[in-house]
Coordinates of N, CA and C in Angstrom, one line a residue:
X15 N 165.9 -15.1 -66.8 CA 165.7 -15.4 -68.2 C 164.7 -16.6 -68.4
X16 N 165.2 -17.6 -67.4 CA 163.9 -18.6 -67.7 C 162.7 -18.5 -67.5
X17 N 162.1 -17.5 -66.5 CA 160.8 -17.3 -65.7 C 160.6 -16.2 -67.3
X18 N 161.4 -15.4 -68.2 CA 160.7 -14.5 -68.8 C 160.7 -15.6 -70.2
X19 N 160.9 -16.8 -70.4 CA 161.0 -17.4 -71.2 C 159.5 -18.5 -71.0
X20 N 159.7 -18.7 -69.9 CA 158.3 -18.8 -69.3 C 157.1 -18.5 -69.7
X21 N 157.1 -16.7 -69.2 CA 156.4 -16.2 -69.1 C 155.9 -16.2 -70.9
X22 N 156.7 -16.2 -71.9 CA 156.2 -16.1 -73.3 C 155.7 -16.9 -74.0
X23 N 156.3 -18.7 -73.1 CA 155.2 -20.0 -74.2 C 154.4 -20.2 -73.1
X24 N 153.8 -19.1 -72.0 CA 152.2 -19.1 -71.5 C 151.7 -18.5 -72.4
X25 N 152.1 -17.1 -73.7 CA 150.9 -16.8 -74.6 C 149.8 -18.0 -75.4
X26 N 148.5 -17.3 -75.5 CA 148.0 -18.1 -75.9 C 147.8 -18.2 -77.2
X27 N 147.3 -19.1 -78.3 CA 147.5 -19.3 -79.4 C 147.6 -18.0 -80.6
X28 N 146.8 -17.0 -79.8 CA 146.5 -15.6 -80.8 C 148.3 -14.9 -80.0
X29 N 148.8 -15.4 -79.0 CA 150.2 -14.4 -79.2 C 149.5 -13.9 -77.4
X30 N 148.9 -13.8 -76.9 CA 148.2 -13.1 -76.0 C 148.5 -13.3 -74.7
X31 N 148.5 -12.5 -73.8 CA 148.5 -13.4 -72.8 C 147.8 -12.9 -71.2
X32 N 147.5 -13.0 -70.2 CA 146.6 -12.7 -69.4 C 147.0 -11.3 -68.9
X33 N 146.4 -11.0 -68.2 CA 146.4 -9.5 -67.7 C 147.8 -9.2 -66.7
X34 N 147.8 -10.0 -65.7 CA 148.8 -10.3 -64.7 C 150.3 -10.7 -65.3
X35 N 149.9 -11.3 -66.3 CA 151.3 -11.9 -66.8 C 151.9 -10.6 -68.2
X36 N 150.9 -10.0 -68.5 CA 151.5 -8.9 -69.5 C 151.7 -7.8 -68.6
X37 N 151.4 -7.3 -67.7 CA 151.8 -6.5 -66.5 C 153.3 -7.0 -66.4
X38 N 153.3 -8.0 -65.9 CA 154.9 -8.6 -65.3 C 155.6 -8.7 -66.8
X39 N 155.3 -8.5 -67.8 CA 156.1 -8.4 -69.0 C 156.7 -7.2 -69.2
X40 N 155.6 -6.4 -69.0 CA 155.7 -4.5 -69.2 C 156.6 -4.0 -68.5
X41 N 156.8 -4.6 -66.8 CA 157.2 -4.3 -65.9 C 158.6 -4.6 -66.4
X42 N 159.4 -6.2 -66.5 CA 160.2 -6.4 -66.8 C 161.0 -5.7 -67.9
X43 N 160.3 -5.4 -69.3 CA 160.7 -4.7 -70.8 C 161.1 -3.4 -70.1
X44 N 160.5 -2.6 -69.5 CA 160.5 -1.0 -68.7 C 162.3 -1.2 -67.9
X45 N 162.3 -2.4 -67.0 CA 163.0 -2.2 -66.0 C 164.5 -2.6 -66.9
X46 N 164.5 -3.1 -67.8 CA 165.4 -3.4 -68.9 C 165.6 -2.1 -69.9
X47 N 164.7 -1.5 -69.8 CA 165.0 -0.2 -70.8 C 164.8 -0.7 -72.4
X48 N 163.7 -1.4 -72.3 CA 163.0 -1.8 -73.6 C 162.1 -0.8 -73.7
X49 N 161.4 -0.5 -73.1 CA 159.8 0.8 -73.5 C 160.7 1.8 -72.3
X50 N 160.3 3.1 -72.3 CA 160.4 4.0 -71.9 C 159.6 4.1 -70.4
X51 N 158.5 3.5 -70.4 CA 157.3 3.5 -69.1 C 156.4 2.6 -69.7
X52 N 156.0 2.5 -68.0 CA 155.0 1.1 -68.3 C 153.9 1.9 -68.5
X53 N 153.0 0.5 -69.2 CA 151.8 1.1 -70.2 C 150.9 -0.5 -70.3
X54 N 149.9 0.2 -70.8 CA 148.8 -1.2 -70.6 C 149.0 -1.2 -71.9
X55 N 149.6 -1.0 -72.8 CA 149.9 -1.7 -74.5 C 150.5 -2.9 -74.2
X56 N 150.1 -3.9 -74.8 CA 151.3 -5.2 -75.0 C 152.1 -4.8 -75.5
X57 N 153.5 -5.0 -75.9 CA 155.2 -5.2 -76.1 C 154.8 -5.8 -77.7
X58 N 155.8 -5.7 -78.6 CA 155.5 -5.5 -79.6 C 156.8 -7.3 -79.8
X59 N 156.6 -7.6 -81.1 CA 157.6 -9.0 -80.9 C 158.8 -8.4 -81.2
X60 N 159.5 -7.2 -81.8 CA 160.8 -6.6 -81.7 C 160.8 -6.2 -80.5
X61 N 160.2 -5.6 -79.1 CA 160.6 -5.5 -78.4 C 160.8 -6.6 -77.2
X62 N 160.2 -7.6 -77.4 CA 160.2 -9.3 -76.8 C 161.5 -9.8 -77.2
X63 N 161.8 -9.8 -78.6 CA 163.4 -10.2 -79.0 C 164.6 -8.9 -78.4
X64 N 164.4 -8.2 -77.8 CA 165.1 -6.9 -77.3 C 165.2 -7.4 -76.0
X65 N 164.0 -7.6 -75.6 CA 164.1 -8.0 -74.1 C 164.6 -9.5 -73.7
X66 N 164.6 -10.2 -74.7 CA 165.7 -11.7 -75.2 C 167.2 -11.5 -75.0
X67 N 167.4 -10.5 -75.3 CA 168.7 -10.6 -75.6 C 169.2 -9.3 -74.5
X68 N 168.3 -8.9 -73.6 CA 169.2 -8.0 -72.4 C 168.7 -8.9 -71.2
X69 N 167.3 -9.7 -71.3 CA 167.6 -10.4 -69.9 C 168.6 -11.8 -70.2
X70 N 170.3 -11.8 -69.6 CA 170.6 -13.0 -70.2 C 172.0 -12.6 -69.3
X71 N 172.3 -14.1 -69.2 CA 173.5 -14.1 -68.2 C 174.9 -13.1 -68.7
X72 N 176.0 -13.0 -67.6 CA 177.2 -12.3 -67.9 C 178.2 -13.8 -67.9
X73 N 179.0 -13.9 -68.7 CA 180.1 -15.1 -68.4 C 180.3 -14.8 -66.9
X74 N 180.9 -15.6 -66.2 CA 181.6 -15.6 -64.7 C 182.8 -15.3 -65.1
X75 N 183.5 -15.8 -66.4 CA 185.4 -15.5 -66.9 C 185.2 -14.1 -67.0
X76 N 184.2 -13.3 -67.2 CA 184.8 -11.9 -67.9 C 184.3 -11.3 -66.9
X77 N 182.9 -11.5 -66.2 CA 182.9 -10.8 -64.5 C 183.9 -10.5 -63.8
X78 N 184.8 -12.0 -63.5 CA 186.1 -12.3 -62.7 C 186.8 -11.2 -63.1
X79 N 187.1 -11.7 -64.6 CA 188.3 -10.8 -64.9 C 188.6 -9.2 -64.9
X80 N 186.6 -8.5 -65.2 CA 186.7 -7.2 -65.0 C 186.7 -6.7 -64.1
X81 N 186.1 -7.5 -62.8 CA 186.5 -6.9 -61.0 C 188.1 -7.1 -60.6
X82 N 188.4 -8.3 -61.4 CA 190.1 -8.1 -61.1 C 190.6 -6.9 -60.9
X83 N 190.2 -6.3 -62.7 CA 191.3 -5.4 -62.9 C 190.8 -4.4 -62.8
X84 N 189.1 -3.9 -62.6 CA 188.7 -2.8 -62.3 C 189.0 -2.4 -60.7
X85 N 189.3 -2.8 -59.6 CA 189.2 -3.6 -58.4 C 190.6 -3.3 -57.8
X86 N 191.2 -3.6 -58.8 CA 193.5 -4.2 -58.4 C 193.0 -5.4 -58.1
X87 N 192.8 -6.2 -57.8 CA 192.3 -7.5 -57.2 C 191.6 -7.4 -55.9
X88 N 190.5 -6.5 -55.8 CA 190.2 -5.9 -54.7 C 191.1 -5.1 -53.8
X89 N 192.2 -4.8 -54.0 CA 193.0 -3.7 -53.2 C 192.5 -2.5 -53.1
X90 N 191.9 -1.9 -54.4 CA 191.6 -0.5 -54.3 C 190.7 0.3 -53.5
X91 N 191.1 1.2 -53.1 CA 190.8 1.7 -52.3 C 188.8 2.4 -52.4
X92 N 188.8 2.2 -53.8 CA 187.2 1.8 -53.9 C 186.5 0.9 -53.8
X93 N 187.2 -0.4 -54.1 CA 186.7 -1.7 -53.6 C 186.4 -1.4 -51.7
X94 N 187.7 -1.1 -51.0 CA 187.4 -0.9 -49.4 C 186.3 -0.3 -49.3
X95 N 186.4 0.9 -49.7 CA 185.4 1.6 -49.3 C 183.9 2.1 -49.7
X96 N 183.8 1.2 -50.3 CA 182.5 1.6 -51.3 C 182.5 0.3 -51.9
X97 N 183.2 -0.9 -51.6 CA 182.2 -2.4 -52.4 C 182.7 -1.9 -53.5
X98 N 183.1 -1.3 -54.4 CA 182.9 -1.2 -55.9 C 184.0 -1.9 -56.8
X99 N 183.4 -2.9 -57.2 CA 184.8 -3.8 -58.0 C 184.5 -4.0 -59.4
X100 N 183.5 -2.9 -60.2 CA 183.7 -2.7 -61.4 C 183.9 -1.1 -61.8
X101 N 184.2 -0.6 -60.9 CA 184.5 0.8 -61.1 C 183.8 1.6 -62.1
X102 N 182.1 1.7 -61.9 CA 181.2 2.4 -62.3 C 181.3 3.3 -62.0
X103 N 181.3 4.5 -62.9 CA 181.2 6.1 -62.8 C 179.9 6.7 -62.2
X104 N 179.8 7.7 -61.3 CA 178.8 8.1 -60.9 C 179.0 9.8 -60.4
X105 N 178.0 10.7 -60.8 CA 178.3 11.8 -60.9 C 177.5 12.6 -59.8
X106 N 176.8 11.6 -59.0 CA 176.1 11.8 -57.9 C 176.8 12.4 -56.4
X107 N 176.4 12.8 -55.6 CA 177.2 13.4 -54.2 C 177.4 12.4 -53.6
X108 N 177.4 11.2 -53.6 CA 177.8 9.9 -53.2 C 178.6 9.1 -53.5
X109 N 179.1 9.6 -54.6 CA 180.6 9.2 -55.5 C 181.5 9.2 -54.6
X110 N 182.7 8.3 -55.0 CA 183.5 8.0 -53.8 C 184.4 8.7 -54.9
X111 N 185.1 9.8 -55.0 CA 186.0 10.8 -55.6 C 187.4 10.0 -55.3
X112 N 187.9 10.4 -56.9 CA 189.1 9.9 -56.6 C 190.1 11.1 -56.0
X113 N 191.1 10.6 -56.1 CA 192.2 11.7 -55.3 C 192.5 12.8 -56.6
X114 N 192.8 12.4 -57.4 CA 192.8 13.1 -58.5 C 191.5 13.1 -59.8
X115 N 191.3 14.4 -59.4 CA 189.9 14.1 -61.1 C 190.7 14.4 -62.3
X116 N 190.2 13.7 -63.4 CA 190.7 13.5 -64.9 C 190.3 14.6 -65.6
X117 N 191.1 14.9 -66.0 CA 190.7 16.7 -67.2 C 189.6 16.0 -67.9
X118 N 188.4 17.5 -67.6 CA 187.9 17.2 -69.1 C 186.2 16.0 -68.4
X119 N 186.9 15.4 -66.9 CA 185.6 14.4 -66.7 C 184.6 15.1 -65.9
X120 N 184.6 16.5 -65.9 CA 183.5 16.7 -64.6 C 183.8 15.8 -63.3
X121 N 182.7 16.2 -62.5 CA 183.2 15.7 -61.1 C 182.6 14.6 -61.0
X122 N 183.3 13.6 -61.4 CA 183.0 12.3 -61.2 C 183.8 11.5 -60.4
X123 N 182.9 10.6 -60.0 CA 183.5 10.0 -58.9 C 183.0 8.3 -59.4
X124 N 183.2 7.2 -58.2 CA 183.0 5.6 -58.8 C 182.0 5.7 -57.5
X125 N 181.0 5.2 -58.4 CA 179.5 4.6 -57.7 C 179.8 3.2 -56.1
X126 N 179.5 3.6 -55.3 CA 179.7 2.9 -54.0 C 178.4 1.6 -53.7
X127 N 178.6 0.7 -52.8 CA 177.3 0.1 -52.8 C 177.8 -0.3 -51.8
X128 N 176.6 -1.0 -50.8 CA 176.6 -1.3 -49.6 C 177.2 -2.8 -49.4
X129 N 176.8 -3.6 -50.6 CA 177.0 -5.0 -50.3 C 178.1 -4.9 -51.8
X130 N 178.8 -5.6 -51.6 CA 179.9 -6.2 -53.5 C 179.0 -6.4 -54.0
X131 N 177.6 -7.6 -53.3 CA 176.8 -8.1 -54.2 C 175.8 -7.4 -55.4
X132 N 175.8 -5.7 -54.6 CA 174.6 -4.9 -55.3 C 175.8 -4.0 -56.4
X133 N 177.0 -4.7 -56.0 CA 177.9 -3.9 -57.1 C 178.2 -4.5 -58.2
X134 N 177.9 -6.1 -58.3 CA 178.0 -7.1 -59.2 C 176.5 -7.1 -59.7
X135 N 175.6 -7.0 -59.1 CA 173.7 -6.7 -59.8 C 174.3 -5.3 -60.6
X136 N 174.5 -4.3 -60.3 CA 174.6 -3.1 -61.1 C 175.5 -3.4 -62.2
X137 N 176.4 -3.9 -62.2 CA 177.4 -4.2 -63.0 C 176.9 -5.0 -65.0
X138 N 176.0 -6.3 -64.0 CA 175.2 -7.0 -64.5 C 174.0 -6.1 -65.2
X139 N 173.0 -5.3 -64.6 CA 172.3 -4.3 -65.2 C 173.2 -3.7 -66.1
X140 N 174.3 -3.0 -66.1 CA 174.2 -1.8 -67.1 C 174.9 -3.0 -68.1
X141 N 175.7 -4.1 -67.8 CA 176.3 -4.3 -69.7 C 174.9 -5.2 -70.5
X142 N 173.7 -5.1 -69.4 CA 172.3 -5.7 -70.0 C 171.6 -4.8 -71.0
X143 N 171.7 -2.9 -70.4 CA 171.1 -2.3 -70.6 C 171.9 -1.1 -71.2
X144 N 172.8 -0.7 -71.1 CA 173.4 0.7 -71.4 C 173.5 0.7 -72.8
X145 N 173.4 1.5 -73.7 CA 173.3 1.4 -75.5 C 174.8 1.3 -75.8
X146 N 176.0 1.4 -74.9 CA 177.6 1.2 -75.1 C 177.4 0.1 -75.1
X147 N 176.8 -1.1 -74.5 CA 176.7 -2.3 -74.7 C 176.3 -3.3 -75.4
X148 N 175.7 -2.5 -76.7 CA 174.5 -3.5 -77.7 C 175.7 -4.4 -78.1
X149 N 176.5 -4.1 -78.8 CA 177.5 -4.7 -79.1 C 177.8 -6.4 -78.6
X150 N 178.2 -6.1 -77.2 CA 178.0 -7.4 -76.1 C 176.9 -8.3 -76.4
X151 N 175.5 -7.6 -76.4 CA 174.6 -8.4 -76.1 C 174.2 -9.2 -77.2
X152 N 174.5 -8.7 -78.6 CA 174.4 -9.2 -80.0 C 175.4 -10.3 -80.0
X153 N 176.4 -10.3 -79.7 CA 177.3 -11.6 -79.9 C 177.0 -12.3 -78.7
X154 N 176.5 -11.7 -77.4 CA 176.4 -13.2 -76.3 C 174.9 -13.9 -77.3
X155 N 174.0 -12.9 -77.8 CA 172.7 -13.7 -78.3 C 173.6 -14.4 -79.2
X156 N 174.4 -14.6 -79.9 CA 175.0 -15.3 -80.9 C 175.3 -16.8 -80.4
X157 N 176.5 -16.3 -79.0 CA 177.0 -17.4 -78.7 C 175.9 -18.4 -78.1
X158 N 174.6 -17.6 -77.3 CA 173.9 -18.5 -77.2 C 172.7 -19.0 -78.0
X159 N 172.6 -18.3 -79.4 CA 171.9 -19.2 -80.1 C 170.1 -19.8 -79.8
X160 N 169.8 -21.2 -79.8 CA 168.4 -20.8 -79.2 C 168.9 -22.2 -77.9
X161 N 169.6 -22.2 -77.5 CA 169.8 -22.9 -75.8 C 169.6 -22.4 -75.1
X162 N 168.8 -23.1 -73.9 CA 168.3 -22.7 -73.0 C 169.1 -23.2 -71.7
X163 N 168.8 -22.6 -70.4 CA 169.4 -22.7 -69.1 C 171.2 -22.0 -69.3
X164 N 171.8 -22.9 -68.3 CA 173.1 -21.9 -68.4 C 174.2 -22.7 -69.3
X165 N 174.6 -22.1 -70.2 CA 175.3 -22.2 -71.3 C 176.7 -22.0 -70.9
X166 N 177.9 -22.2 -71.7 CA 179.0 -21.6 -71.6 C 179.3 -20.8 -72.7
X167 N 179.7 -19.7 -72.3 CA 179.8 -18.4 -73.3 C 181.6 -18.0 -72.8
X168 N 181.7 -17.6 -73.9 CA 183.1 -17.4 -74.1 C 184.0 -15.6 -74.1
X169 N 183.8 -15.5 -72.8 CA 184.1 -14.5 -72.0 C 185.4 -13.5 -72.6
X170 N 185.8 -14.2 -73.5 CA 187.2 -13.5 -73.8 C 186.8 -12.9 -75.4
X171 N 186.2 -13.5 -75.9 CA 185.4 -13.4 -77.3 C 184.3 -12.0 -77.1
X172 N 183.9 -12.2 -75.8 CA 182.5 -11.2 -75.3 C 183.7 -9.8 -75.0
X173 N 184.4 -9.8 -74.3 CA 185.3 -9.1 -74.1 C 185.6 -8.1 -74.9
X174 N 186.0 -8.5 -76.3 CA 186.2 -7.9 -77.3 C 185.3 -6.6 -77.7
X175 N 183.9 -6.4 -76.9 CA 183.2 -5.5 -77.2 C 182.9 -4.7 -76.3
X176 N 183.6 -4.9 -75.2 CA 183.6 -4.4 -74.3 C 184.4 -2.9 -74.3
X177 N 185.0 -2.4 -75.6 CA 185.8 -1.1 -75.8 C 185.5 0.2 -75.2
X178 N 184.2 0.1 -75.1 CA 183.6 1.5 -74.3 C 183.6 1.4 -73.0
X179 N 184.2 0.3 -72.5 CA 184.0 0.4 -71.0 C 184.7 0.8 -70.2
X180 N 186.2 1.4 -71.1 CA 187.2 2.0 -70.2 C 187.4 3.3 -71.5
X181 N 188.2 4.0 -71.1 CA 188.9 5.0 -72.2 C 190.1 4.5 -73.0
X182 N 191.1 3.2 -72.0 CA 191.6 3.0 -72.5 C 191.3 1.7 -73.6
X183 N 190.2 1.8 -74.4 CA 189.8 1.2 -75.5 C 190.7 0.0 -76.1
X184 N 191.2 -0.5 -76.7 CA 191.9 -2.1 -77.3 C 192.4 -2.4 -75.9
X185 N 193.6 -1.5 -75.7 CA 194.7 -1.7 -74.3 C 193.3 -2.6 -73.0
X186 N 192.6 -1.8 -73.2 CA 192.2 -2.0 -72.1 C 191.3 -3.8 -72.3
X187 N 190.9 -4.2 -73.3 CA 190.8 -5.3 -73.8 C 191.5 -6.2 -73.7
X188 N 192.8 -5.6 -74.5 CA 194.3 -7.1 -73.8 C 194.7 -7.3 -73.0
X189 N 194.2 -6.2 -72.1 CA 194.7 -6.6 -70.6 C 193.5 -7.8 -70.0
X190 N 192.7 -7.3 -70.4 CA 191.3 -8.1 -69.9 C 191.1 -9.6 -70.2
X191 N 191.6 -9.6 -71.7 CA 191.9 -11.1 -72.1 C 193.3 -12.0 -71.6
X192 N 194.1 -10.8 -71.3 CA 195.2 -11.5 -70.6 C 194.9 -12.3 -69.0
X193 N 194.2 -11.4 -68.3 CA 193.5 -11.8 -67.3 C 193.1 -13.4 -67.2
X194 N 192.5 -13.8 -68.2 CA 191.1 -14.0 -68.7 C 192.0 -15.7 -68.5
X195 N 193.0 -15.1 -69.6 CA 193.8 -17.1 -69.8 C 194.7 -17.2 -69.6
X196 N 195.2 -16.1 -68.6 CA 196.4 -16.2 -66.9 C 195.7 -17.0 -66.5
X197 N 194.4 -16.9 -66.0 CA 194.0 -17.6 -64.6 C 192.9 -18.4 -65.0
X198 N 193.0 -19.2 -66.2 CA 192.0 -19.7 -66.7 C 190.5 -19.6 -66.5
X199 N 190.1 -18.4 -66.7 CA 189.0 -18.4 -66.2 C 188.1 -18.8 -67.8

């Protein structure tokens, strides 16, 4: 966020900005799922304020709390075997299948990763980028307002938007908030 915050008060007075640094703009907007493909068009200022509010931190309280309980507290047997402690859906042949598949879900299984760490980056990408997520990212832009560097954002509040990220919708919320100020996070 700060290097892309950076990168926008280097425009120069007409809004512009050099060849190398609007490349690394295009690139970033693309890899956020702001433009569709990269393109030697500059980024438009609705899609600069888009790409504001998906490059931007996750609270640590509601990370915590969703690997908790996506996770068991890391007991699950997808956490062992596959790193996965947000229990991302994946419909790929490398799905770690559960023992039982859910009526109705196709063959889906929870996306595996080599390191926890590339399962906390993905985790981080999709509530940056998935359109079930606009919701999130409208109220973290809220909570953070125009402050810069690392802020404290209120994980249990952010939470609340988070309804699409399980089936079990509100339930799955209270549990999350309960989490949240059990263990003071």
């Amino acid at each position: 966020r700060e290097k892309l915050l950076t990168l926008l008060e280097a425009r120069d007075n007409n809004g512009t900005l050099t060849v190398v640094q609007a490349n690394a703009l295009n690139r970033l907007a693309h890899s956020y799922r702001v433009i569709k493909e990269e393109t030697d068009e500059p980024i438009n200022e609705k899609q600069i304020q888009e790409l504001l509010t998906r490059v931007d931190m996750v609270p640590p309280s509601l990370a915590l709390a969703q690997a908790a309980l996506e996770s068991g507290y890391a007991t699950s047997r997808f956490s062992h075997s596959g790193n996965a402690l947000f229990g991302q859906w994946d419909w790929s042949k490398d799905a770690i299948k559960p023992q039982r598949q859910r009526e109705g879900m196709g063959n889906n299984g929870i996306k595996s990763f080599d390191q926890p760490i590339d399962s906390v980056r993905a985790y981080i990408w999709n509530l940056n980028t998935h359109r079930a997520y606009a919701d999130f990212r409208r109220e973290r832009a809220i909570q953070r307002g125009t402050r810069r560097g690392r802020i404290t954002l209120d994980g249990a509040k952010l939470a609340d938007t988070l309804t699409s990220y399980s089936g079990r919708g509100t339930e799955y919320i209270r549990v999350l908030q309960g989490i949240i100020r059990a263990n003071r996070l």
